[in-house]
mmCIF file of C-alpha atoms in Angstrom:
data_model
loop_
_atom_site.group_PDB
_atom_site.id
_atom_site.type_symbol
_atom_site.label_atom_id
_atom_site.label_comp_id
_atom_site.label_asym_id
_atom_site.label_seq_id
_atom_site.Cartn_x
_atom_site.Cartn_y
_atom_site.Cartn_z
ATOM 1 C CA UNK W 1 -31.212 -4.898 7.498
ATOM 2 C CA UNK W 2 -27.526 -5.302 6.715
ATOM 3 C CA UNK W 3 -25.601 -6.237 9.889
ATOM 4 C CA UNK W 4 -22.610 -4.092 8.854
ATOM 5 C CA UNK W 5 -24.809 -0.989 8.685
ATOM 6 C CA UNK W 6 -26.328 -1.811 12.087
ATOM 7 C CA UNK W 7 -22.920 -2.090 13.754
ATOM 8 C CA UNK W 8 -21.621 0.989 11.941
ATOM 9 C CA UNK W 9 -24.644 2.886 13.280
ATOM 10 C CA UNK W 10 -24.016 1.678 16.831
ATOM 11 C CA UNK W 11 -20.267 2.302 16.667
ATOM 12 C CA UNK W 12 -20.771 5.905 15.592
ATOM 13 C CA UNK W 13 -23.516 6.520 18.161
ATOM 14 C CA UNK W 14 -21.610 4.795 20.978
ATOM 15 C CA UNK W 15 -18.419 6.698 20.198
ATOM 16 C CA UNK W 16 -20.169 10.074 20.388
ATOM 17 C CA UNK W 17 -22.271 9.272 23.487
ATOM 18 C CA UNK W 18 -19.249 7.744 25.258
ATOM 19 C CA UNK W 19 -17.227 10.859 24.500
ATOM 20 C CA UNK W 20 -19.927 12.935 26.171
ATOM 21 C CA UNK W 21 -19.891 10.691 29.259
ATOM 22 C CA UNK W 22 -16.102 10.945 29.526
ATOM 23 C CA UNK W 23 -16.154 14.726 29.159
ATOM 24 C CA UNK W 24 -18.638 15.056 32.044
ATOM 25 C CA UNK W 25 -16.758 12.510 34.184
ATOM 26 C CA UNK W 26 -13.387 14.201 33.699
ATOM 27 C CA UNK W 27 -14.879 17.647 34.336
ATOM 28 C CA UNK W 28 -16.594 16.838 37.635
ATOM 29 C CA UNK W 29 -15.224 13.560 39.035
ATOM 30 C CA UNK W 30 -11.710 12.814 37.739
ATOM 31 C CA UNK W 31 -8.879 13.138 40.266
ATOM 32 C CA UNK W 32 -6.455 13.744 37.384
ATOM 33 C CA UNK W 33 -8.236 17.021 36.624
ATOM 34 C CA UNK W 34 -8.112 18.957 39.934
ATOM 35 C CA UNK W 35 -8.817 22.255 38.160
ATOM 36 C CA UNK W 36 -12.074 20.798 36.763
ATOM 37 C CA UNK W 37 -11.372 21.963 33.236
ATOM 38 C CA UNK W 38 -13.330 20.814 30.222
ATOM 39 C CA UNK W 39 -11.050 18.216 28.634
ATOM 40 C CA UNK W 40 -11.302 16.454 25.294
ATOM 41 C CA UNK W 41 -10.664 12.805 26.321
ATOM 42 C CA UNK W 42 -8.780 10.250 24.251
ATOM 43 C CA UNK W 43 -6.203 10.879 21.551
ATOM 44 C CA UNK W 44 -8.527 12.077 18.775
ATOM 45 C CA UNK W 45 -9.514 15.694 18.145
ATOM 46 C CA UNK W 46 -13.184 15.117 17.365
ATOM 47 C CA UNK W 47 -16.110 14.332 19.722
ATOM 48 C CA UNK W 48 -15.880 10.546 19.707
ATOM 49 C CA UNK W 49 -14.181 7.721 21.611
ATOM 50 C CA UNK W 50 -13.789 4.433 19.676
ATOM 51 C CA UNK W 51 -13.588 2.443 22.941
ATOM 52 C CA UNK W 52 -17.232 3.219 23.650
ATOM 53 C CA UNK W 53 -18.180 2.520 20.045
ATOM 54 C CA UNK W 54 -16.755 -0.987 20.284
ATOM 55 C CA UNK W 55 -18.292 -1.273 23.749
ATOM 56 C CA UNK W 56 -21.812 -0.481 22.534
ATOM 57 C CA UNK W 57 -21.440 -3.028 19.740
ATOM 58 C CA UNK W 58 -20.348 -5.623 22.325
ATOM 59 C CA UNK W 59 -23.222 -4.822 24.725
ATOM 60 C CA UNK W 60 -25.780 -4.999 21.911
ATOM 61 C CA UNK W 61 -24.430 -8.367 20.803
ATOM 62 C CA UNK W 62 -24.347 -9.802 24.307
ATOM 63 C CA UNK W 63 -27.990 -8.979 25.003
ATOM 64 C CA UNK W 64 -28.765 -11.658 22.415
ATOM 65 C CA UNK W 65 -27.096 -14.211 24.700
ATOM 66 C CA UNK W 66 -29.503 -13.696 27.579
ATOM 67 C CA UNK W 67 -31.821 -16.513 26.523
ATOM 68 C CA UNK W 68 -28.980 -19.052 26.312
ATOM 69 C CA UNK W 69 -27.699 -18.402 29.853
ATOM 70 C CA UNK W 70 -28.425 -21.608 31.850
ATOM 71 C CA UNK W 71 -30.415 -20.031 34.684
ATOM 72 C CA UNK W 72 -34.165 -20.306 35.188
ATOM 73 C CA UNK W 73 -34.465 -17.327 37.544
ATOM 74 C CA UNK W 74 -34.677 -14.113 35.531
ATOM 75 C CA UNK W 75 -32.837 -12.008 38.142
ATOM 76 C CA UNK W 76 -29.950 -14.490 38.290
ATOM 77 C CA UNK W 77 -29.842 -14.620 34.490
ATOM 78 C CA UNK W 78 -29.631 -10.839 34.272
ATOM 79 C CA UNK W 79 -26.901 -10.667 36.922
ATOM 80 C CA UNK W 80 -24.866 -13.232 34.987
ATOM 81 C CA UNK W 81 -25.436 -11.193 31.826
ATOM 82 C CA UNK W 82 -24.216 -7.987 33.507
ATOM 83 C CA UNK W 83 -21.086 -9.775 34.750
ATOM 84 C CA UNK W 84 -20.443 -11.063 31.228
ATOM 85 C CA UNK W 85 -20.914 -7.569 29.833
ATOM 86 C CA UNK W 86 -18.546 -6.107 32.429
ATOM 87 C CA UNK W 87 -15.965 -8.771 31.562
ATOM 88 C CA UNK W 88 -16.322 -7.991 27.854
ATOM 89 C CA UNK W 89 -15.911 -4.234 28.434
ATOM 90 C CA UNK W 90 -12.903 -4.851 30.688
ATOM 91 C CA UNK W 91 -11.294 -7.016 27.990
ATOM 92 C CA UNK W 92 -11.927 -4.331 25.356
ATOM 93 C CA UNK W 93 -10.423 -1.714 27.676
ATOM 94 C CA UNK W 94 -7.389 -3.913 28.363
ATOM 95 C CA UNK W 95 -6.755 -4.666 24.681
ATOM 96 C CA UNK W 96 -7.066 -0.976 23.751
ATOM 97 C CA UNK W 97 -4.727 0.084 26.566
ATOM 98 C CA UNK W 98 -2.217 -2.622 25.700
ATOM 99 C CA UNK W 99 -2.186 -1.648 22.017
ATOM 100 C CA UNK W 100 -1.221 1.917 22.886
ATOM 101 C CA UNK W 101 1.341 0.930 25.520
ATOM 102 C CA UNK W 102 3.075 -1.714 23.396
ATOM 103 C CA UNK W 103 2.543 -0.110 19.994
ATOM 104 C CA UNK W 104 2.727 3.620 20.723
ATOM 105 C CA UNK W 105 4.582 3.706 24.082
ATOM 106 C CA UNK W 106 1.669 5.821 25.327
ATOM 107 C CA UNK W 107 -0.677 5.271 28.265
ATOM 108 C CA UNK W 108 -4.022 6.981 27.581
ATOM 109 C CA UNK W 109 -5.331 6.340 31.101
ATOM 110 C CA UNK W 110 -3.664 5.168 34.286
ATOM 111 C CA UNK W 111 -5.222 3.105 37.094
ATOM 112 C CA UNK W 112 -1.878 2.482 38.807
ATOM 113 C CA UNK W 113 -3.177 4.024 42.033
ATOM 114 C CA UNK W 114 -6.212 1.713 42.123
ATOM 115 C CA UNK W 115 -6.272 -1.528 44.095
ATOM 116 C CA UNK W 116 -5.842 -4.728 42.094
ATOM 117 C CA UNK W 117 -4.921 -2.963 38.874
ATOM 118 C CA UNK W 118 -3.230 -4.832 36.038
ATOM 119 C CA UNK W 119 -0.497 -2.767 34.367
ATOM 120 C CA UNK W 120 -2.477 0.342 35.255
ATOM 121 C CA UNK W 121 -4.854 -0.466 32.384
ATOM 122 C CA UNK W 122 -7.748 -2.186 34.169
ATOM 123 C CA UNK W 123 -8.811 -2.512 37.794
ATOM 124 C CA UNK W 124 -11.694 -4.027 39.819
ATOM 125 C CA UNK W 125 -13.236 -0.622 40.580
ATOM 126 C CA UNK W 126 -13.692 0.294 36.934
ATOM 127 C CA UNK W 127 -14.850 -3.238 36.115
ATOM 128 C CA UNK W 128 -17.597 -2.589 38.697
ATOM 129 C CA UNK W 129 -18.396 0.656 36.902
ATOM 130 C CA UNK W 130 -18.658 -1.310 33.647
ATOM 131 C CA UNK W 131 -21.099 -3.721 35.328
ATOM 132 C CA UNK W 132 -23.244 -0.786 36.509
ATOM 133 C CA UNK W 133 -23.063 0.804 33.068
ATOM 134 C CA UNK W 134 -24.091 -2.549 31.542
ATOM 135 C CA UNK W 135 -27.182 -2.635 33.753
ATOM 136 C CA UNK W 136 -28.000 0.957 32.791
ATOM 137 C CA UNK W 137 -27.613 0.008 29.140
ATOM 138 C CA UNK W 138 -29.826 -3.079 29.495
ATOM 139 C CA UNK W 139 -32.708 -1.355 31.274
ATOM 140 C CA UNK W 140 -32.579 2.207 29.932
ATOM 141 C CA UNK W 141 -30.648 2.347 26.668
ATOM 142 C CA UNK W 142 -31.129 -0.964 24.843
ATOM 143 C CA UNK W 143 -34.843 -0.370 24.091
ATOM 144 C CA UNK W 144 -33.915 2.934 22.428
ATOM 145 C CA UNK W 145 -31.111 1.227 20.508
ATOM 146 C CA UNK W 146 -33.660 -1.225 19.104
ATOM 147 C CA UNK W 147 -35.975 1.683 18.242
ATOM 148 C CA UNK W 148 -33.041 3.415 16.557
ATOM 149 C CA UNK W 149 -32.263 0.354 14.455
ATOM 150 C CA UNK W 150 -35.917 0.090 13.390
ATOM 151 C CA UNK W 151 -35.887 3.786 12.514
ATOM 152 C CA UNK W 152 -32.692 3.334 10.488
ATOM 153 C CA UNK W 153 -34.250 0.457 8.548
ATOM 154 C CA UNK W 154 -37.060 2.811 7.532
ATOM 155 C CA UNK W 155 -34.750 5.754 6.796
ATOM 156 C CA UNK W 156 -31.763 4.272 5.008
ATOM 157 C CA UNK W 157 -30.843 7.700 3.638
ATOM 158 C CA UNK W 158 -29.394 8.358 7.095
ATOM 159 C CA UNK W 159 -26.603 5.922 6.176
ATOM 160 C CA UNK W 160 -25.074 8.899 4.336
ATOM 161 C CA UNK W 161 -24.573 10.601 7.719
ATOM 162 C CA UNK W 162 -22.959 7.422 9.074
ATOM 163 C CA UNK W 163 -20.617 7.368 6.090
ATOM 164 C CA UNK W 164 -19.787 11.039 6.653
ATOM 165 C CA UNK W 165 -18.998 10.262 10.303
ATOM 166 C CA UNK W 166 -16.549 7.520 9.325
ATOM 167 C CA UNK W 167 -14.932 9.770 6.719
ATOM 168 C CA UNK W 168 -14.228 12.487 9.295
ATOM 169 C CA UNK W 169 -13.294 9.843 11.874
ATOM 170 C CA UNK W 170 -10.681 8.187 9.637
ATOM 171 C CA UNK W 171 -9.111 11.536 8.713
ATOM 172 C CA UNK W 172 -8.910 12.371 12.420
ATOM 173 C CA UNK W 173 -7.306 8.986 13.165
ATOM 174 C CA UNK W 174 -4.618 9.571 10.522
ATOM 175 C CA UNK W 175 -3.830 13.075 11.827
ATOM 176 C CA UNK W 176 -3.735 11.916 15.443
ATOM 177 C CA UNK W 177 -1.559 8.918 14.628
ATOM 178 C CA UNK W 178 1.007 11.300 13.152
ATOM 179 C CA UNK W 179 1.289 12.948 16.580
ATOM 180 C CA UNK W 180 1.418 9.574 18.350
ATOM 181 C CA UNK W 181 4.213 8.382 16.056
ATOM 182 C CA UNK W 182 6.306 11.390 17.133
ATOM 183 C CA UNK W 183 5.521 10.653 20.789
ATOM 184 C CA UNK W 184 6.373 6.965 20.269
ATOM 185 C CA UNK W 185 9.754 7.870 18.766
ATOM 186 C CA UNK W 186 10.556 10.105 21.730
ATOM 187 C CA UNK W 187 9.393 7.452 24.230
ATOM 188 C CA UNK W 188 11.426 4.710 22.527
ATOM 189 C CA UNK W 189 14.564 6.861 22.509
ATOM 190 C CA UNK W 190 14.181 7.575 26.241
ATOM 191 C CA UNK W 191 12.879 4.115 27.175
ATOM 192 C CA UNK W 192 9.732 5.419 28.872
ATOM 193 C CA UNK W 193 5.950 5.134 28.605
ATOM 194 C CA UNK W 194 4.385 8.554 28.078
ATOM 195 C CA UNK W 195 1.286 9.202 30.161
ATOM 196 C CA UNK W 196 -0.932 10.993 27.692
ATOM 197 C CA UNK W 197 -3.078 12.795 30.282
ATOM 198 C CA UNK W 198 0.019 14.346 31.827
ATOM 199 C CA UNK W 199 1.403 15.262 28.422
ATOM 200 C CA UNK W 200 -1.890 16.975 27.563
ATOM 201 C CA UNK W 201 -1.507 19.013 30.739
ATOM 202 C CA UNK W 202 1.926 20.098 29.505
ATOM 203 C CA UNK W 203 0.390 20.945 26.137
ATOM 204 C CA UNK W 204 -2.363 22.992 27.776
ATOM 205 C CA UNK W 205 0.190 24.854 29.917
ATOM 206 C CA UNK W 206 2.326 25.624 26.882
ATOM 207 C CA UNK W 207 -0.743 26.691 24.900
ATOM 208 C CA UNK W 208 -1.833 29.053 27.682
ATOM 209 C CA UNK W 209 1.665 30.481 27.720
ATOM 210 C CA UNK W 210 1.599 31.065 23.966
ATOM 211 C CA UNK W 211 -1.853 32.606 24.162
ATOM 212 C CA UNK W 212 -0.690 35.001 26.843
ATOM 213 C CA UNK W 213 2.125 36.051 24.565
ATOM 214 C CA UNK W 214 -0.340 36.317 21.659
ATOM 215 C CA UNK W 215 1.778 34.056 19.504
ATOM 216 C CA UNK W 216 -1.064 31.640 18.736
ATOM 217 C CA UNK W 217 -4.791 31.486 19.397
ATOM 218 C CA UNK W 218 -5.436 27.819 18.780
ATOM 219 C CA UNK W 219 -4.039 24.520 20.047
ATOM 220 C CA UNK W 220 -3.557 22.682 16.754
ATOM 221 C CA UNK W 221 -0.722 24.871 15.403
ATOM 222 C CA UNK W 222 1.332 24.118 18.499
ATOM 223 C CA UNK W 223 0.836 20.409 17.934
ATOM 224 C CA UNK W 224 1.694 20.576 14.257
ATOM 225 C CA UNK W 225 5.028 22.240 14.977
ATOM 226 C CA UNK W 226 7.705 19.612 15.445
ATOM 227 C CA UNK W 227 9.898 22.083 17.340
ATOM 228 C CA UNK W 228 7.167 22.963 19.860
ATOM 229 C CA UNK W 229 6.223 19.320 20.353
ATOM 230 C CA UNK W 230 9.841 18.319 20.914
ATOM 231 C CA UNK W 231 10.249 21.085 23.477
ATOM 232 C CA UNK W 232 7.133 19.965 25.344
ATOM 233 C CA UNK W 233 8.243 16.319 25.279
ATOM 234 C CA UNK W 234 11.650 17.315 26.605
ATOM 235 C CA UNK W 235 9.982 19.271 29.415
ATOM 236 C CA UNK W 236 7.886 16.208 30.150
ATOM 237 C CA UNK W 237 11.053 14.080 30.352
ATOM 238 C CA UNK W 238 12.857 16.602 32.568
ATOM 239 C CA UNK W 239 9.893 16.758 34.981
ATOM 240 C CA UNK W 240 9.758 12.956 35.057
ATOM 241 C CA UNK W 241 13.461 12.759 35.954
ATOM 242 C CA UNK W 242 12.951 15.294 38.738
ATOM 243 C CA UNK W 243 10.135 13.205 40.190
ATOM 244 C CA UNK W 244 12.267 10.059 40.079
ATOM 245 C CA UNK W 245 15.134 11.835 41.867
ATOM 246 C CA UNK W 246 12.751 13.124 44.530
ATOM 247 C CA UNK W 247 11.422 9.622 45.175
ATOM 248 C CA UNK W 248 14.928 8.249 45.736
ATOM 249 C CA UNK W 249 15.978 10.972 48.189
#
């Protein structure tokens, strides 16, 4: 079967499954969500996270390297493989975080409070989580991925659904980038890096306020309004200045 179709299938599946994992993690385990709200992670509106899509493609590819690892003991070979997978996922995470920080002046996640972190983008703790997730993938998920690829080869009509996914995904990317460009302009003018999770909290607070006043009933109109977005960004900047002043007292 065509390799492009295989990786497109895995990217779409990994993006959706990863989104689900992040939603559950942020609801029940994330310290940045003390109210335990249901949060749509990432910068896109739809139920997908490209980081996990690329990650699944990387994990699938790296399982093919198991037989070339120079270790006779199977357990040692698998441990080396999991470390390689964790390193690959950490690199993907670092590149993605760096692209947003350097290109969009936006930090989608922040590990600054974690020991050994690098620029708040990656840290040893989450690299360990990637290693555990790699083991889970190898033992529990990879066999189903292979079954899914075999099923796809016998049901190529499903490629229409994959194409539909990428159509919706690309439209979402374009719409979300429009918002990020506005955030980038604000961040560049004020020489700051916007922490996206915190900004989303400001957006949720403003949305709740508007809902209470019955001015809007949905989130997207508030984002599409340049005036509302500018007000929220200015509030974000004012709160940031207050925090800086408090730290220096």
